[in-house]
Tab-separated table of C-alpha atoms in Angstrom:
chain	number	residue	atom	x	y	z
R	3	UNK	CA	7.120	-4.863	-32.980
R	4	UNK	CA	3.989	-5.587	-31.196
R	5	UNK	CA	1.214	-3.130	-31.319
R	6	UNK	CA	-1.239	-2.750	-28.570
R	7	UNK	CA	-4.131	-0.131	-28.906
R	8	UNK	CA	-5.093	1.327	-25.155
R	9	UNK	CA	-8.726	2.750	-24.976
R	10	UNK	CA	-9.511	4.854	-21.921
R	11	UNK	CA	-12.577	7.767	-21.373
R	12	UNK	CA	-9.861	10.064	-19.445
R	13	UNK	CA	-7.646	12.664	-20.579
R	14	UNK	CA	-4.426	12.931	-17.487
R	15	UNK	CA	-2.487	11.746	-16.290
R	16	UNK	CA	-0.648	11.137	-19.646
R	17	UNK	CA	-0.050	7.492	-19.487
R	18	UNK	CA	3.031	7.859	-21.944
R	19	UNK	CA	4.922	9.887	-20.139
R	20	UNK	CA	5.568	6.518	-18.062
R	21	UNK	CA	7.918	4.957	-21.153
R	22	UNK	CA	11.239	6.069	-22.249
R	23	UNK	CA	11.396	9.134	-23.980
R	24	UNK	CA	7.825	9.744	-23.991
R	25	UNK	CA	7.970	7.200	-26.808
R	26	UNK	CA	5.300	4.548	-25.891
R	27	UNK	CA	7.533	2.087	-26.360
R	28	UNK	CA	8.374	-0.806	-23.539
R	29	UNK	CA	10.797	-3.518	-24.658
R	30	UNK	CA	9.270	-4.865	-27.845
R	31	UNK	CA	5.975	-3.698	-27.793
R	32	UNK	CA	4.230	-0.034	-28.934
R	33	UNK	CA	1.321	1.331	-27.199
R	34	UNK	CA	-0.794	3.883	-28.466
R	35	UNK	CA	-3.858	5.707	-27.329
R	36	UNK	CA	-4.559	6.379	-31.495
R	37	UNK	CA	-8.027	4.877	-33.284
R	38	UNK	CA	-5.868	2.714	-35.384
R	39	UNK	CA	-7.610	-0.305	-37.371
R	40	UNK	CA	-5.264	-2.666	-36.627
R	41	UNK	CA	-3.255	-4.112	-33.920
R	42	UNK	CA	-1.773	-6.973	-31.722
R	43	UNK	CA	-3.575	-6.569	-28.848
R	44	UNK	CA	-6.365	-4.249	-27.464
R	45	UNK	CA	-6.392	-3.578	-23.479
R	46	UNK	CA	-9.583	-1.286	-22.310
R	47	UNK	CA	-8.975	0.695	-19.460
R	48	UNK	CA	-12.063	-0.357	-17.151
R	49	UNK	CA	-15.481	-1.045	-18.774
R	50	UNK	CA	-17.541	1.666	-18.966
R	51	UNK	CA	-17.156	3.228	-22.127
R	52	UNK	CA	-19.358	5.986	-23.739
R	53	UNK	CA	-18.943	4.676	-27.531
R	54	UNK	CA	-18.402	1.606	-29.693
R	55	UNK	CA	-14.763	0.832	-29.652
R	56	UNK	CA	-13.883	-1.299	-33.280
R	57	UNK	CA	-10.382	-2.627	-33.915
R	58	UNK	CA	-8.995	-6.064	-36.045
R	59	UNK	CA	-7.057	-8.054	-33.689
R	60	UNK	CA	-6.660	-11.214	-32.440
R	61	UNK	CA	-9.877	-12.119	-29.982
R	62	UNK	CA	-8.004	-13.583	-27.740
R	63	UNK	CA	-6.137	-10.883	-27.363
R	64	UNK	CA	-8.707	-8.230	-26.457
R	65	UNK	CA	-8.589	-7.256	-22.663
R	66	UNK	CA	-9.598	-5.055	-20.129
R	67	UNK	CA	-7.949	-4.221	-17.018
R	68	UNK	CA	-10.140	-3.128	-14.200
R	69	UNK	CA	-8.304	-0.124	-12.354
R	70	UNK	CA	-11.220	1.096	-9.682
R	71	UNK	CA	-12.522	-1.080	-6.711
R	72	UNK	CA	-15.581	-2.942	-6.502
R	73	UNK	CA	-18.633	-1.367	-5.141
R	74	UNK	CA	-22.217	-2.594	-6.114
R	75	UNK	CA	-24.331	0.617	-7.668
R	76	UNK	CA	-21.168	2.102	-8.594
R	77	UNK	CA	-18.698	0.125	-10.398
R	78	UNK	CA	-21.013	-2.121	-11.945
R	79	UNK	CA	-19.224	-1.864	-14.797
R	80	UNK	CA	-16.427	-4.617	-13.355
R	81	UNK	CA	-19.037	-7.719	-13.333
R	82	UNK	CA	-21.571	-6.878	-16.244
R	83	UNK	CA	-21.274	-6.519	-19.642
R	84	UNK	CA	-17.810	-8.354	-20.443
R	85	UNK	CA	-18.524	-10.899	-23.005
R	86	UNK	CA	-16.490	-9.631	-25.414
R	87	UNK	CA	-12.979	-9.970	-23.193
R	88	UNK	CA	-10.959	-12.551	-23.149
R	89	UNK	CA	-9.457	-11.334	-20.232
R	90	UNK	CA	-10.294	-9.294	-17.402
R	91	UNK	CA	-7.403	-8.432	-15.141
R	92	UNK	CA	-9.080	-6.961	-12.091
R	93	UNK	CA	-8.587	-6.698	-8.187
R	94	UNK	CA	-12.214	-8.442	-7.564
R	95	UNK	CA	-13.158	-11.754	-9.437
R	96	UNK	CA	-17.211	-11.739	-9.401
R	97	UNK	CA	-16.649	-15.270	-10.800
R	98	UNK	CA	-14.908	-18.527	-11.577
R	99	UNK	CA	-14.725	-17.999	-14.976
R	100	UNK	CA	-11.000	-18.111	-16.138
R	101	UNK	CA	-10.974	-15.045	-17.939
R	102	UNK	CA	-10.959	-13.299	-14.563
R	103	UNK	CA	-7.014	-12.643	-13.771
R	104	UNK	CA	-6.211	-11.281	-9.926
R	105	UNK	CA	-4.338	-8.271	-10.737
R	106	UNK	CA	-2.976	-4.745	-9.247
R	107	UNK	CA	-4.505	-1.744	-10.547
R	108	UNK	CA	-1.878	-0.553	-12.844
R	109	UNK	CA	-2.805	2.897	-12.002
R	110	UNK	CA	-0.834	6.296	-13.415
R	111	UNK	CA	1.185	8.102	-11.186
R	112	UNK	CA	-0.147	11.777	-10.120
R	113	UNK	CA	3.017	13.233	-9.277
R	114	UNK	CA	4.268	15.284	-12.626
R	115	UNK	CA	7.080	13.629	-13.581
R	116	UNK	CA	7.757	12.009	-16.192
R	117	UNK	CA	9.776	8.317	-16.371
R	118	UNK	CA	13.026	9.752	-17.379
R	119	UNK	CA	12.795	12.508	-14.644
R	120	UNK	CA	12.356	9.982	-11.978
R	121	UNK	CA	14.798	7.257	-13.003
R	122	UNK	CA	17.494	10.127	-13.233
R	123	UNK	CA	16.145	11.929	-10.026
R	124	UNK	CA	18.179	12.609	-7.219
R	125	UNK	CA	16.742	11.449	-3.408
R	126	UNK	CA	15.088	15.138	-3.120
R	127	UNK	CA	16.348	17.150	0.148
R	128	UNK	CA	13.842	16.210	2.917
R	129	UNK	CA	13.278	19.298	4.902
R	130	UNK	CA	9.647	18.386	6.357
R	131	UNK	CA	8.643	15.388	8.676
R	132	UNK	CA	4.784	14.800	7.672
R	133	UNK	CA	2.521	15.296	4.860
R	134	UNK	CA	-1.173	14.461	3.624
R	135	UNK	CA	-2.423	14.949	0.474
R	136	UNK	CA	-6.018	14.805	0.476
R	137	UNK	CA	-8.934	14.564	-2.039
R	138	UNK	CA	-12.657	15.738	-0.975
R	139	UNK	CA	-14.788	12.573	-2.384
R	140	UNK	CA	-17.988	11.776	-0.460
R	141	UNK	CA	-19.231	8.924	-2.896
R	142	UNK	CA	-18.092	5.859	-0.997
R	143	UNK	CA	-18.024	4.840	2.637
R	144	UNK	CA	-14.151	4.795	2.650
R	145	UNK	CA	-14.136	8.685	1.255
R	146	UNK	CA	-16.478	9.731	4.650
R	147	UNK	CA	-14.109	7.687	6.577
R	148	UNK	CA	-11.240	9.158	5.336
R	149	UNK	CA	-12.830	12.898	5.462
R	150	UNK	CA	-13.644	11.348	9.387
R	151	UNK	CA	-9.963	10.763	9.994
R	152	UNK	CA	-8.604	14.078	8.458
R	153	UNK	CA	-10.680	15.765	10.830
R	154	UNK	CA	-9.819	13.736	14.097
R	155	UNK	CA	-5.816	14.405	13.047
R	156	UNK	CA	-6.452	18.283	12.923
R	157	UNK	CA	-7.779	17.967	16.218
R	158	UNK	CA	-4.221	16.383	17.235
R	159	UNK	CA	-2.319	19.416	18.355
R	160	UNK	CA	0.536	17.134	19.169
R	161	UNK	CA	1.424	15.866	15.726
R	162	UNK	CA	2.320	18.709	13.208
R	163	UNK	CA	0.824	17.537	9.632
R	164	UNK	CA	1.139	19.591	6.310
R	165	UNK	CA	-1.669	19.196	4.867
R	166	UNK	CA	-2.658	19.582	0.869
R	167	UNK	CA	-5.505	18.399	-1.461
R	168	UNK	CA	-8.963	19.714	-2.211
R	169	UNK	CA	-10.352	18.882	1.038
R	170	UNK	CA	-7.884	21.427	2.342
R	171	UNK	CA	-4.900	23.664	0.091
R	172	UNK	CA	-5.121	22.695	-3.277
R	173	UNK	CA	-2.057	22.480	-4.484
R	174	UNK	CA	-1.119	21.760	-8.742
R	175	UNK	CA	1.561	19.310	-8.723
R	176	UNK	CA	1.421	16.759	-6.003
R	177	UNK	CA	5.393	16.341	-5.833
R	178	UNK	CA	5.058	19.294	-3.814
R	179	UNK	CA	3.208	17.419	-1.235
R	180	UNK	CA	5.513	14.577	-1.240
R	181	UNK	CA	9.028	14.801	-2.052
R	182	UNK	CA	10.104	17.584	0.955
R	183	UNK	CA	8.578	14.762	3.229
R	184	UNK	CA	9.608	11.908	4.855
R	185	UNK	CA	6.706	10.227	5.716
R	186	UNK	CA	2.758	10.630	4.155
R	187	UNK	CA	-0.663	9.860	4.955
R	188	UNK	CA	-1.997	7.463	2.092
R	189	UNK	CA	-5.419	6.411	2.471
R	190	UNK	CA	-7.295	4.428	-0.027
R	191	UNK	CA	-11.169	4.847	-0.517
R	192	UNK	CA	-11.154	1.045	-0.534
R	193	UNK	CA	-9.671	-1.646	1.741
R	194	UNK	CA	-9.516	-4.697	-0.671
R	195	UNK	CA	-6.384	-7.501	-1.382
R	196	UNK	CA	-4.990	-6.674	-4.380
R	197	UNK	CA	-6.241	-3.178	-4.643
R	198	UNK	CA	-3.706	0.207	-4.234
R	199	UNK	CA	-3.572	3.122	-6.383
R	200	UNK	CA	-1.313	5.848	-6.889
R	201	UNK	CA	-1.919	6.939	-3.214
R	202	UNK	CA	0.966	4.657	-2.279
R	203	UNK	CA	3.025	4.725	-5.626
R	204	UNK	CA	3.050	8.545	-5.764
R	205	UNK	CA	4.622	8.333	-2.369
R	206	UNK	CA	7.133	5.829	-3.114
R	207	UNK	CA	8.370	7.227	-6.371
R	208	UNK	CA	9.103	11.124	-4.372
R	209	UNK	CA	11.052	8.416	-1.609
R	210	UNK	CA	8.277	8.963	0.966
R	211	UNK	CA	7.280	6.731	3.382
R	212	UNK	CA	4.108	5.679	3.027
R	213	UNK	CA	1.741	5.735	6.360
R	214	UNK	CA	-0.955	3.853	4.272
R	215	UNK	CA	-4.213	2.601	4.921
R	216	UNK	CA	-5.460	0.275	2.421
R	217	UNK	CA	-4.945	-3.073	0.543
R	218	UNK	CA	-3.643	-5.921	3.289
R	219	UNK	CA	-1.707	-8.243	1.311
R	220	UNK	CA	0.765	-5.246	-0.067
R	221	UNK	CA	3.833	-6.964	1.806
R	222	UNK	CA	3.209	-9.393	-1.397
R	223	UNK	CA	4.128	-6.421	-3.804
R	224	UNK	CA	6.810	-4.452	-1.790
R	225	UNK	CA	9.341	-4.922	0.983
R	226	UNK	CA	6.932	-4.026	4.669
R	227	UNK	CA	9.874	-1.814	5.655
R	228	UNK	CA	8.874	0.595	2.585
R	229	UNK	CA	5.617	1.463	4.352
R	230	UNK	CA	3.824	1.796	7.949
R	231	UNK	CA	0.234	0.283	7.667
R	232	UNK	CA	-2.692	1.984	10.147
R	233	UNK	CA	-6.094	1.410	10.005
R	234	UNK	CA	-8.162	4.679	10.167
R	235	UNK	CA	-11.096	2.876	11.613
R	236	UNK	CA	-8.921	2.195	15.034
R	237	UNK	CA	-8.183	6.417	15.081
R	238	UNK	CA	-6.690	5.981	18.579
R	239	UNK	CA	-3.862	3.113	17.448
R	240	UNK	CA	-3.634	5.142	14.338
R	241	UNK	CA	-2.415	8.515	15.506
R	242	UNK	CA	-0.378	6.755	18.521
R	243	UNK	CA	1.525	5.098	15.514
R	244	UNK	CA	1.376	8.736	13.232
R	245	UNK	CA	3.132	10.053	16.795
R	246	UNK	CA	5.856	7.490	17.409
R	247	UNK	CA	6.787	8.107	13.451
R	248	UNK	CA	7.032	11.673	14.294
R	249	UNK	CA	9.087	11.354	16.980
R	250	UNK	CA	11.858	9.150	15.528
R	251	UNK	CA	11.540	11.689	12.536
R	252	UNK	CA	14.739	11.445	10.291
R	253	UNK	CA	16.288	8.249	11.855
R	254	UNK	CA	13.307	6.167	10.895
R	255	UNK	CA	13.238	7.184	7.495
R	256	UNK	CA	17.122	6.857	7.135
R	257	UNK	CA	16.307	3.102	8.761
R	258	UNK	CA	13.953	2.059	5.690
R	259	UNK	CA	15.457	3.924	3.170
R	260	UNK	CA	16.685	0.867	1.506
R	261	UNK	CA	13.117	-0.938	0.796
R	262	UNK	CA	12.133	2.677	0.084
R	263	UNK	CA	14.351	2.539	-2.802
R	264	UNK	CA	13.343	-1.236	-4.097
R	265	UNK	CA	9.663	0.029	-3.680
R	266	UNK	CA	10.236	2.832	-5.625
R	267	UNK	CA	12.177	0.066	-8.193
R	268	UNK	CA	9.396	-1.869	-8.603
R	269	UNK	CA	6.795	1.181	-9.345
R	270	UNK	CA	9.046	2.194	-11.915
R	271	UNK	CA	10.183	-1.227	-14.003
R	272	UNK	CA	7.758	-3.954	-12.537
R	273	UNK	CA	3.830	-2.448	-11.418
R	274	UNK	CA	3.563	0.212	-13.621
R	275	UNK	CA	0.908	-0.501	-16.689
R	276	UNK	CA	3.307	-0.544	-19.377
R	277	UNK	CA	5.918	-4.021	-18.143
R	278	UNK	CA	2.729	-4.969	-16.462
R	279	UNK	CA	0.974	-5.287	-20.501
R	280	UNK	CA	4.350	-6.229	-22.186
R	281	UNK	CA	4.816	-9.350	-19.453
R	282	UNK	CA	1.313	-10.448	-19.608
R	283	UNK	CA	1.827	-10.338	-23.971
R	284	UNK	CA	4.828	-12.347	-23.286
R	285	UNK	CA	3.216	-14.867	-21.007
R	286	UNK	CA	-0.140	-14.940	-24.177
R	287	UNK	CA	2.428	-15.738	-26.716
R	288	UNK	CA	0.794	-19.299	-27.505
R	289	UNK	CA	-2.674	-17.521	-28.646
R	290	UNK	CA	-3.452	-17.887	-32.142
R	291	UNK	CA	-2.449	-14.755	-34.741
R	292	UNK	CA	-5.809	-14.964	-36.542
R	293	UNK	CA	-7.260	-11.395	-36.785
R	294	UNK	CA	-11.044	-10.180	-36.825
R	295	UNK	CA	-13.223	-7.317	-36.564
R	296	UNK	CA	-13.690	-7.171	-32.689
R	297	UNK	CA	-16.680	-4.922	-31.780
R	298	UNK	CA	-16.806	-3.155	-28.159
R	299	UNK	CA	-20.056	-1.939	-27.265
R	300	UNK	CA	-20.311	1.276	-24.718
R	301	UNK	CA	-21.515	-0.108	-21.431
R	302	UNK	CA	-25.252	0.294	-20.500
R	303	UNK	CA	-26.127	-0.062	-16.898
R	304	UNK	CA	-28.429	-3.696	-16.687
R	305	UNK	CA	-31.941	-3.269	-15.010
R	306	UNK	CA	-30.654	-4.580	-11.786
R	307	UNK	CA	-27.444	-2.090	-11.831
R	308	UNK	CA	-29.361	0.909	-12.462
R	309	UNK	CA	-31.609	-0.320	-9.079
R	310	UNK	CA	-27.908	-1.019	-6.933
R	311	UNK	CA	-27.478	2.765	-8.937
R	312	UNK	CA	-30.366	4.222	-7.210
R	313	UNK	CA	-30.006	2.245	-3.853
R	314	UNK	CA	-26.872	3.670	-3.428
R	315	UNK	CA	-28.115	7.486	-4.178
R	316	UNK	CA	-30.555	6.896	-1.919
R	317	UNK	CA	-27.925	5.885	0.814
R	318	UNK	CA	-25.736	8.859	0.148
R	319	UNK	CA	-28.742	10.773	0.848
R	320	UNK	CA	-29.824	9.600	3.831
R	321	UNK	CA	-25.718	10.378	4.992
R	322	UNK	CA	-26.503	13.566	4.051
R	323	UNK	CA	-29.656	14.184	5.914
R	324	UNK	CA	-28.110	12.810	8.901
R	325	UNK	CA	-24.896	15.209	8.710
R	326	UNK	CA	-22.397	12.504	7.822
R	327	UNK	CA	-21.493	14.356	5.118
């Protein structure tokens, strides 16, 4: 069985709760988070590690997968300091070198459920119309207009929204956000091809339609009936779509249900990180065997990152002195 060490600097979601069993198994292969010695394959969870990461594998076979979007003075960490990768897998290629692969993020769901509780699942009863589950991030451009949009739909007494998150009623398992819903808000901090996060797939996997603002080629990863796109930066088009969706209520939702399911398909067996890893092994299965030590330094910020770093402190300030924040 093939073994391939993950290394990531976070603690939860608990990416093995997304195999059978809890196992960390996926067809052939065995993941583990562990410091083992040895293995097949090593994939790093982005690039910005704190420590020296050493394992004996083979080099060609020593990856990362980039799983935030690009923005210079902040993710830095995407373009810089990959030498020792053979392949990056990452929603923005800073080059034409051929170790960059286009890839989805292959981010964790949120909601807390494990695999086996969502493949044996039953279609939850669906008792409200709209939800939102909102974080309170103010790092990015997208996060202010997000924050900017929140606060235009409270101000829309005709379109009743439950709203969650830490920008407004925290709330400890997001499922309880979703799943009484038909439809919900997902807005990404980033509108790039290629990138979506667990905005959409937490949505998908409580079978809730997704009123999503984000990556523009999704229709290339799921059916266009499984989600409504808006784009918060046209607020007026946006909420007069938000309204119509509201209206039609239960009949729309009963109307899409079916790509709603294959989306939900898909999250599970197909875009999730563990068949994303055991396909991508399958499709590497010419590289050579030979083993070595491979040596992962911890990123360091290069001189002209830590100046984006400070340019972009600098503009978050001046967002805050003019009350954008």
């Amino acid at each position: 069985m093939t073994l391939v060490r993950i290394v990531k600097d976070w603690d939860w979601p608990d990416i093995m709760r997304q195999t059978p069993g809890g196992k960390g198994v996926w067809d052939d292969v065995c993941f583990t988070t562990g410091e083992v010695d040895e293995c097949d394959a090593l994939l790093v969870l982005n690039n910005r590690m704190k420590q020296e990461v050493r394992a004996v594998c083979p080099r060609g076979r020593v990856w990362a997968l980039m799983q935030e979007p690009y923005h210079r003075g902040f993710t830095d960490w995407m373009v810089e300091g990959l030498d020792v990768f053979a392949r990056v897998y990452t929603n923005y290629v800073p080059s034409g070198d051929p170790k960059y692969v286009i890839s989805h993020p292959a981010i964790p769901w949120h909601v807390n459920r494990t695999f086996d509780q969502l493949t044996t699942q039953e279609l939850p009863e669906k008792s409200g119309t709209l939800s939102w589950v909102v974080g309170n991030c103010r790092d990015l451009p997208g996060h202010l207009e997000r924050l900017a949009f929140l606060r235009r739909l409270q101000m829309e007494r005709d379109i009743p929204a439950d709203l969650f998150g830490r920008a407004v009623r925290p709330i400890e398992d997001k499922w309880d956000g979703l799943a009484p819903y038909r439809f919900s808000l997902a807005v990404e901090n980033t509108v790039a091809d290629d990138y979506w996060t667990e905005k959409l797939a937490d949505c998908f996997l409580s079978w809730t339609i997704p009123i999503y603002h984000g990556c523009p080629n999704l229709a290339q990863y799921f059916p266009s009936e499984a989600f409504i796109s808006i784009d918060i930066n046209k607020p007026c088009e946006a909420l007069a779509v938000i309204r119509k969706i509201v209206k039609d209520g239960a009949s729309e939702w009963e109307r899409r249900l079916p790509a709603l399911h294959e989306a939900r398909r898909l999250i599970l067996y197909h875009y999730q990180l563990f068949p994303v890893i055991s396909k991508l092994l399958l499709l590497e299965d010419g590289l050579s065997e030979e083993r070595s030590l491979v040596i992962v330094p911890p990123y360091k910020r290069s001189l002209k990152a830590r100046f984006r770093r400070d340019i972009a402190k600098i503009r978050k300030l001046i967002r805050c002195a003019k009350g954008i924040l």
